[in-house]
Short mmCIF file of N, CA and C in Angstrom, two decimals:
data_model
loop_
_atom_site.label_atom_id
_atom_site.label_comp_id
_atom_site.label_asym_id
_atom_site.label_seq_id
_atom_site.Cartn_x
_atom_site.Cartn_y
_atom_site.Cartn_z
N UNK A 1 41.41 1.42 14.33
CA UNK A 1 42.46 2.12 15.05
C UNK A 1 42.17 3.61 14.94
N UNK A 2 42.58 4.60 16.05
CA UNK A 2 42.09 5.75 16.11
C UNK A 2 43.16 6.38 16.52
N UNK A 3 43.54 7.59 16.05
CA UNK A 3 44.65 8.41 16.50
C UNK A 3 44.40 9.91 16.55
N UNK A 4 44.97 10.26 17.80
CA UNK A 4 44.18 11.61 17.95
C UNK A 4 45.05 12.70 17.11
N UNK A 5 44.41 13.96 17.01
CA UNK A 5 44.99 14.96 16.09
C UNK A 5 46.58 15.70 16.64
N UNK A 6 47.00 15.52 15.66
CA UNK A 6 48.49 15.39 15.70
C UNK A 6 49.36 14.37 16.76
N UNK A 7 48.86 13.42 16.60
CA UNK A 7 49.09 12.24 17.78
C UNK A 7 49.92 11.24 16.48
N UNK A 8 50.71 10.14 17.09
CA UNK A 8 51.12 8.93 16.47
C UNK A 8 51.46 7.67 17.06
N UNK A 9 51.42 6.51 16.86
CA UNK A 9 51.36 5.49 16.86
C UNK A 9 52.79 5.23 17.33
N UNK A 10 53.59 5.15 18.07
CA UNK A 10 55.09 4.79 18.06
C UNK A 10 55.40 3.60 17.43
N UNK A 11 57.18 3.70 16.61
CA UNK A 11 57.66 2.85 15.80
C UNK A 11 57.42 1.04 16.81
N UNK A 12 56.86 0.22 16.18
CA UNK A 12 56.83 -1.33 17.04
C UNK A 12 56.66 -2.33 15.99
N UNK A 13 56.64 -3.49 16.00
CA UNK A 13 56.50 -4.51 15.29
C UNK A 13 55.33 -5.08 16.05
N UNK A 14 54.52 -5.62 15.38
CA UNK A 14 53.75 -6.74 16.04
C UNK A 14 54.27 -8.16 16.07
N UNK A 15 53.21 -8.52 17.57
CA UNK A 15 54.03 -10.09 17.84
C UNK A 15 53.58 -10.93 16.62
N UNK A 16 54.51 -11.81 16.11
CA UNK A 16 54.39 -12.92 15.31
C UNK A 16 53.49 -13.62 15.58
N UNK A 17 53.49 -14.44 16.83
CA UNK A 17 52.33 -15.27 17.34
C UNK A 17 50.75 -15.38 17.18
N UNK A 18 50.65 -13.93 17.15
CA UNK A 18 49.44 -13.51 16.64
C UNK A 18 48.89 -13.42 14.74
N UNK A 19 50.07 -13.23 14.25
CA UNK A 19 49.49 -12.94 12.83
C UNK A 19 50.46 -14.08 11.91
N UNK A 20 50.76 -14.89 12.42
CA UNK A 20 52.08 -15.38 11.82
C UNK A 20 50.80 -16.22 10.74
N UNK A 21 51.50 -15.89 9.59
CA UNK A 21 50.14 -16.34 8.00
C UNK A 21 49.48 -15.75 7.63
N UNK A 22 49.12 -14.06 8.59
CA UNK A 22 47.98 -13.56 7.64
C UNK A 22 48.55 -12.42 6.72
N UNK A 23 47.93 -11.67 6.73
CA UNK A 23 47.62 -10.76 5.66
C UNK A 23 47.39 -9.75 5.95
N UNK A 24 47.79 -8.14 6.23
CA UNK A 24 47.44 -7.13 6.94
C UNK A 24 46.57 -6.31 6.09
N UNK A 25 45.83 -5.61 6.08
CA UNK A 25 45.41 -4.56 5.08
C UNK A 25 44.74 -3.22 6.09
N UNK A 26 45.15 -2.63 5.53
CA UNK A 26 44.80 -1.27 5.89
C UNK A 26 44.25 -0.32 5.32
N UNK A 27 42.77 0.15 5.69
CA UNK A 27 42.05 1.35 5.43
C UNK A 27 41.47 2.21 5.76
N UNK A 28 41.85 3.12 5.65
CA UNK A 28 41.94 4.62 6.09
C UNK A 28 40.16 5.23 5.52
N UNK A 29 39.55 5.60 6.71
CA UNK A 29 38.31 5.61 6.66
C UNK A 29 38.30 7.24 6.46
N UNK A 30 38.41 8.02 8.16
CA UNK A 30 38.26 9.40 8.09
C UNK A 30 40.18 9.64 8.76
N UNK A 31 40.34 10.86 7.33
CA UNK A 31 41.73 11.40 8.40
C UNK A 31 41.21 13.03 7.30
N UNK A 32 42.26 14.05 7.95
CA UNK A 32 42.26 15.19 7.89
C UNK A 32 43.84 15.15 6.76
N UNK A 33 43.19 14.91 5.20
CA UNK A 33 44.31 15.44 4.49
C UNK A 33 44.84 14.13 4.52
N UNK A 34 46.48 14.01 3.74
CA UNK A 34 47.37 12.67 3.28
C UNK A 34 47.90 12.38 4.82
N UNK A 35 47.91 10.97 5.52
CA UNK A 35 48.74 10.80 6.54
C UNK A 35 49.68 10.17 5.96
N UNK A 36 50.60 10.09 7.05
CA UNK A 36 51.74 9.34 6.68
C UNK A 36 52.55 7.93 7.23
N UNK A 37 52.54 6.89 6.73
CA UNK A 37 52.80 5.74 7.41
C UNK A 37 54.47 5.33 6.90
N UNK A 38 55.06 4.73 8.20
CA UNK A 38 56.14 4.75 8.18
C UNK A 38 56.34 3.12 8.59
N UNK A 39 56.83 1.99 7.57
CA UNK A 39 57.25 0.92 7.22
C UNK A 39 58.56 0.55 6.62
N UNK A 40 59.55 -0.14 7.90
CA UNK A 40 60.41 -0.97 7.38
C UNK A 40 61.35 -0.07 6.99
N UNK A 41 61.55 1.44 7.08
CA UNK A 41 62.46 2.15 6.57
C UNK A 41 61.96 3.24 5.53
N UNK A 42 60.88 3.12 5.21
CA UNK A 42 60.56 4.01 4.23
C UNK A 42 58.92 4.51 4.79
N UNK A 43 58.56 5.75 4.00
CA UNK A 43 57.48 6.75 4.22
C UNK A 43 56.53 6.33 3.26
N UNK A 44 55.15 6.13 3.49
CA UNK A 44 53.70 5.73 2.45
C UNK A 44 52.63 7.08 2.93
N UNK A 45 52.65 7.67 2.04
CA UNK A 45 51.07 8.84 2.09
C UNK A 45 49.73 8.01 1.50
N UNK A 46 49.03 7.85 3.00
CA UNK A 46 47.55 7.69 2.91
C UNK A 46 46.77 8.21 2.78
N UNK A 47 46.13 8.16 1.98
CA UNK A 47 44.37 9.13 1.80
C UNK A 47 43.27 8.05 2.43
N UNK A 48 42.09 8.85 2.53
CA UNK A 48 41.07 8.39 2.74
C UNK A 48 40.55 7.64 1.61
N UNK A 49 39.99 6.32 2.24
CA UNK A 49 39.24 5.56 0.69
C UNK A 49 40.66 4.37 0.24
N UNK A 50 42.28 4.46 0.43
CA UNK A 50 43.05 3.66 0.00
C UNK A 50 43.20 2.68 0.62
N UNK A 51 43.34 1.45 0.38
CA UNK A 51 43.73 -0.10 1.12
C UNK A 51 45.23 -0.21 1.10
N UNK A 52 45.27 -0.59 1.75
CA UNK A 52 47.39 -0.80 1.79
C UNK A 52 47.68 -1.77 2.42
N UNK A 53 48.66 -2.60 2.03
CA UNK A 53 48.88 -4.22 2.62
C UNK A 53 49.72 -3.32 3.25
N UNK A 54 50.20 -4.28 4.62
CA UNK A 54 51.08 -3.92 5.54
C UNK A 54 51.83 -5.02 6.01
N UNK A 55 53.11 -4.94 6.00
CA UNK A 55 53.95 -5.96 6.35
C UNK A 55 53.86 -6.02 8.19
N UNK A 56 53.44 -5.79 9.34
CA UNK A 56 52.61 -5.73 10.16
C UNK A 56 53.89 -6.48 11.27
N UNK A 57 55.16 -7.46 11.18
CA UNK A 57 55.90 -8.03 11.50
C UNK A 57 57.16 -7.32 11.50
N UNK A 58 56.91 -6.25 10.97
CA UNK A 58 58.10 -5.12 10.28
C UNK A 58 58.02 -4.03 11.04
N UNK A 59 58.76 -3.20 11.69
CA UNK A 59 59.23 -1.95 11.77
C UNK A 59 58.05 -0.82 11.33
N UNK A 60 57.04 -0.44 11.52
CA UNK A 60 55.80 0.55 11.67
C UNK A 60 55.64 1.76 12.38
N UNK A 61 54.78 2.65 12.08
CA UNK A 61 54.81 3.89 13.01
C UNK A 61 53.79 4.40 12.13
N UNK A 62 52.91 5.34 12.79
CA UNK A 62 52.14 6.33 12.19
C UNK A 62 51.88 7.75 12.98
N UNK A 63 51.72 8.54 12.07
CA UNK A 63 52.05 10.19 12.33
C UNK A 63 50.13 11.02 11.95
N UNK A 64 49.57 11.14 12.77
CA UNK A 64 48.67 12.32 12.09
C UNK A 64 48.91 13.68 12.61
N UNK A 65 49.07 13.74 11.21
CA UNK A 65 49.38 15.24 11.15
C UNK A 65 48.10 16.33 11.13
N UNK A 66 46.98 15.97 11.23
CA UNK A 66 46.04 16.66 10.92
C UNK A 66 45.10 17.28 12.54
N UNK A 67 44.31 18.07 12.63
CA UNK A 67 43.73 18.15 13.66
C UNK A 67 42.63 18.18 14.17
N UNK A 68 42.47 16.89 13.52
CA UNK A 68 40.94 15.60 13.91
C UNK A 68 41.23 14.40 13.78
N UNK A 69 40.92 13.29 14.27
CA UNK A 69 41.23 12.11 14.35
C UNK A 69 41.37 11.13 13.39
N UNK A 70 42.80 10.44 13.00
CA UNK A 70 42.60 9.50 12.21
C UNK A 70 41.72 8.17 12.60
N UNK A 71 40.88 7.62 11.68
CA UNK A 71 40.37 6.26 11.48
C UNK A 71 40.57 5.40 10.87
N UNK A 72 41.00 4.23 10.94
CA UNK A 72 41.95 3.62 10.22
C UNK A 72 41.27 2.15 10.66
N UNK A 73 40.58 1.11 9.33
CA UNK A 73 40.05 -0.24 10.06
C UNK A 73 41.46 -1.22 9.73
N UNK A 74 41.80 -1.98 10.20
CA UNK A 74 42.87 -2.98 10.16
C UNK A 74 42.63 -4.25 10.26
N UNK A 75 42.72 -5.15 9.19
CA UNK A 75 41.81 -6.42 9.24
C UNK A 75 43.11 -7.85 8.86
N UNK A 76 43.21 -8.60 9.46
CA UNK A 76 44.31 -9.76 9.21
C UNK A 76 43.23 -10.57 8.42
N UNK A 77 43.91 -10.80 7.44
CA UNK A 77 43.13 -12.27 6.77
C UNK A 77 44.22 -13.17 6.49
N UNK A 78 43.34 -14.23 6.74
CA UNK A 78 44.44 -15.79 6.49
C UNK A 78 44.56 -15.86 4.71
N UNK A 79 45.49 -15.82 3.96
CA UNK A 79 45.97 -15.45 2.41
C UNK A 79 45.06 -16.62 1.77
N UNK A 80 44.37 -15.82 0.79
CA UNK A 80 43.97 -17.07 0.00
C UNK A 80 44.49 -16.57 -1.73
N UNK A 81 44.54 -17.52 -2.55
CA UNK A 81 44.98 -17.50 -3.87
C UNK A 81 44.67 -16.15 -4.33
N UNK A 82 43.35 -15.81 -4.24
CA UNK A 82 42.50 -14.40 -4.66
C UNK A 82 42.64 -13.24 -4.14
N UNK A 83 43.19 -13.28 -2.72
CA UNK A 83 44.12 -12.13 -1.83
C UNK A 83 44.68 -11.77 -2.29
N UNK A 84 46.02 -12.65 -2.47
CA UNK A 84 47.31 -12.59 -2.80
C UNK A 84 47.13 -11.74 -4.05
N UNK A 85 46.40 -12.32 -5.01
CA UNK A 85 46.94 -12.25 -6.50
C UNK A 85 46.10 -10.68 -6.87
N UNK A 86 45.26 -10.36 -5.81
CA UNK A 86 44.72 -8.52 -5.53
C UNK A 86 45.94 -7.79 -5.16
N UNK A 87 46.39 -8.21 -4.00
CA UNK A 87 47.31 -7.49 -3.27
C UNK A 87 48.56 -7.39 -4.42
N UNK A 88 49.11 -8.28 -5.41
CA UNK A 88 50.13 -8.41 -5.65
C UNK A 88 49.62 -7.27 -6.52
N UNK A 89 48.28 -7.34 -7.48
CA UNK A 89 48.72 -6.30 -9.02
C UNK A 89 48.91 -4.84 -7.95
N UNK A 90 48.91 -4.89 -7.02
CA UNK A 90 48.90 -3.06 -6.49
C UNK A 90 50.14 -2.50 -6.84
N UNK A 91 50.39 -1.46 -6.26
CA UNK A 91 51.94 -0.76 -7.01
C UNK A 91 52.57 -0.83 -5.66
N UNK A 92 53.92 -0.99 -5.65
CA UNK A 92 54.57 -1.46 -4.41
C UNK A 92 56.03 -0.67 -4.57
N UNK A 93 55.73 0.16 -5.14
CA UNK A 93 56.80 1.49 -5.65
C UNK A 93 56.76 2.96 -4.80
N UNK A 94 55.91 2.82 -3.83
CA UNK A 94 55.44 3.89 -3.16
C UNK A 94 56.16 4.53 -2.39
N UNK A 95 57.05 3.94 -1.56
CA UNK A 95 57.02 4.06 -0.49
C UNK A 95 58.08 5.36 -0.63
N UNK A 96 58.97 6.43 0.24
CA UNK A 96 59.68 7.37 0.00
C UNK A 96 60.98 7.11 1.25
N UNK A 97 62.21 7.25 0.83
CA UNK A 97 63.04 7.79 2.09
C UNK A 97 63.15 9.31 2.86
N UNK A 98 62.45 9.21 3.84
CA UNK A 98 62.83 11.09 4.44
C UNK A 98 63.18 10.77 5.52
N UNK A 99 64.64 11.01 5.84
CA UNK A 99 65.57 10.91 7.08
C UNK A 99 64.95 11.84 7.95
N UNK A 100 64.72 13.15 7.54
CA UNK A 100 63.97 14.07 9.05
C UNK A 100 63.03 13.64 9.44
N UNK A 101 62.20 13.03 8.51
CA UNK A 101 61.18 12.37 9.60
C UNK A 101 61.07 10.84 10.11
N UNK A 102 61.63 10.45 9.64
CA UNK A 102 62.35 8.80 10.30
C UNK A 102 63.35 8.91 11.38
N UNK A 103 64.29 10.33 11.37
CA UNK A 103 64.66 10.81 12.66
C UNK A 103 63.40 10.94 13.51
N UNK A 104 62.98 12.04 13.18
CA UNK A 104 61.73 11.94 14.16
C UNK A 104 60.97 11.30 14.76
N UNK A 105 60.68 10.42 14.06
CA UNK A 105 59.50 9.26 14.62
C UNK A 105 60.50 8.55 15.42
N UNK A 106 61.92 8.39 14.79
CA UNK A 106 62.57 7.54 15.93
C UNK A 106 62.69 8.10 17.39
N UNK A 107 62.35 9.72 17.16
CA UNK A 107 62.91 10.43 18.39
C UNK A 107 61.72 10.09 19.63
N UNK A 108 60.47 10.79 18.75
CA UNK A 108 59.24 10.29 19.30
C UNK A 108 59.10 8.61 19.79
N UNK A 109 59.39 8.12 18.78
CA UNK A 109 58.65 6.66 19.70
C UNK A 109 60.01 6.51 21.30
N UNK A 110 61.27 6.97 20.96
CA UNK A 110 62.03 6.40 21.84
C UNK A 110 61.76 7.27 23.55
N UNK A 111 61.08 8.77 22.67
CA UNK A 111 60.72 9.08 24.28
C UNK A 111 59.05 9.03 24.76
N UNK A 112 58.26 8.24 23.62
CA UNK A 112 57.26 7.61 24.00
C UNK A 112 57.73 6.38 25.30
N UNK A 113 58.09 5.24 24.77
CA UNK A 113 58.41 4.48 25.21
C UNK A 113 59.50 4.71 26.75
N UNK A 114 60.27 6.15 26.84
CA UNK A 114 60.65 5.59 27.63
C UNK A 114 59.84 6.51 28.61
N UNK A 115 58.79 7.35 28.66
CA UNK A 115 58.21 7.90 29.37
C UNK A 115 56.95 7.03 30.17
N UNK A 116 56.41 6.12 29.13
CA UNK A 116 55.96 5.15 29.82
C UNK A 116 56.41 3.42 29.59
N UNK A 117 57.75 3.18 30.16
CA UNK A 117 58.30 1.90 30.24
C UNK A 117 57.71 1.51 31.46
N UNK A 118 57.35 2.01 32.94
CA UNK A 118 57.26 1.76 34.15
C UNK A 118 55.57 0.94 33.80
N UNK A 119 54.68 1.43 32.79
CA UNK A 119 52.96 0.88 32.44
C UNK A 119 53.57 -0.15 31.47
N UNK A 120 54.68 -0.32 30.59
CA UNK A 120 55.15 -1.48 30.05
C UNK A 120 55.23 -2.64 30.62
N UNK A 121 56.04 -2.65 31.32
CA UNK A 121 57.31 -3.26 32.46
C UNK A 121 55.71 -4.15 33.26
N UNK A 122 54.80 -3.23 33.57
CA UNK A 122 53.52 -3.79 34.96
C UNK A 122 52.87 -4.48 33.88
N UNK A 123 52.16 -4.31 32.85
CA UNK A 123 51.70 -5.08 31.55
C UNK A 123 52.41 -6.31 31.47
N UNK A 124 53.58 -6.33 31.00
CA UNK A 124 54.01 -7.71 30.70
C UNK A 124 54.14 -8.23 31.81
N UNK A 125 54.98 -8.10 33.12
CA UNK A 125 54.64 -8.91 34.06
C UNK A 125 53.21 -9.70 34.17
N UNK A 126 51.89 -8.79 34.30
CA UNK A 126 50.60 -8.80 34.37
C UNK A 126 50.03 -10.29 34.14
N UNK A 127 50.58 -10.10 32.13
CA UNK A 127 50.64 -10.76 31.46
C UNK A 127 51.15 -12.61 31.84
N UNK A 128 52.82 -12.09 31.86
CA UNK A 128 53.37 -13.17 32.54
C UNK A 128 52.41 -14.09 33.97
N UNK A 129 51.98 -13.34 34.53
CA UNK A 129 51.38 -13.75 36.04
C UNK A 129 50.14 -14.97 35.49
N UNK A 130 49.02 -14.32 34.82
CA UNK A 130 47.74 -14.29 34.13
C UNK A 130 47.91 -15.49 33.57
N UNK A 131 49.28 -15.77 32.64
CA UNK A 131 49.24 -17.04 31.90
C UNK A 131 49.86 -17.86 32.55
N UNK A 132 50.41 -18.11 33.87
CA UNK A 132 50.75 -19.27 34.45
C UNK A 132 49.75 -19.32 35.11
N UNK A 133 48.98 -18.65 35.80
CA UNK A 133 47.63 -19.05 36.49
C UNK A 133 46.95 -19.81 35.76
N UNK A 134 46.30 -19.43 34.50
CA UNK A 134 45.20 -19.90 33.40
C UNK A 134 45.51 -21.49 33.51
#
């Protein structure tokens, strides 16, 4: 995943259908300085080099604040005993509440979204069309 400098990801959930069992993880390859990821209600500062499970079904958003591109690889794995029991010793204490910027991102994604609902709206139809044909 790639995000341009001072660009973000608007707040979305991913579809279930697609990941329903796996396992999200996230790592932050090249970014400019700590980014900031926004999950489920609360704020996570990423560095370069950290892995971070991601609840991926949940409420998401990301912010770069920097001015060069975040890189970020994102990999679903189906959970196995040895996943899990990695992912679990991590620290899961991280995360922060900051209302100004959870305002924000809400402000941003809502006039993301509604600036381009009309490329939404033609997508899912698209979509819709594509899979009754198939």
């Amino acid at each position: 995943a790639r995000t341009l400098p001072h660009g973000f990801i608007p707040l979305h959930s991913d579809t279930p259908r697609f990941f329903r069992g796996t396992l999200r993880l996230s790592i932050q390859v090249v970014a400019e300085g700590i980014q900031r990821l926004y999950c489920n209600g609360l704020w996570y500062d990423m560095a370069v080099g950290e892995v971070w499970a991601l609840d991926n079904l949940k409420p998401h958003a990301i912010r770069n604040s920097g001015a060069s591109p975040r890189i970020n690889v994102l990999v679903d794995y189906l959970p196995s005993n040895e996943l899990v029991e990695w992912v679990s010793r991590g620290d899961d204490g991280l995360g922060v509440n900051d209302e100004a910027a959870t305002s924000e991102i809400h402000a941003m994604s809502r006039e993301r979204y509604r600036k381009n609902r009309w490329k939404s709206l033609r997508y899912e139809l698209f979509k819709l069309v594509w899979r009754r044909r198939a």
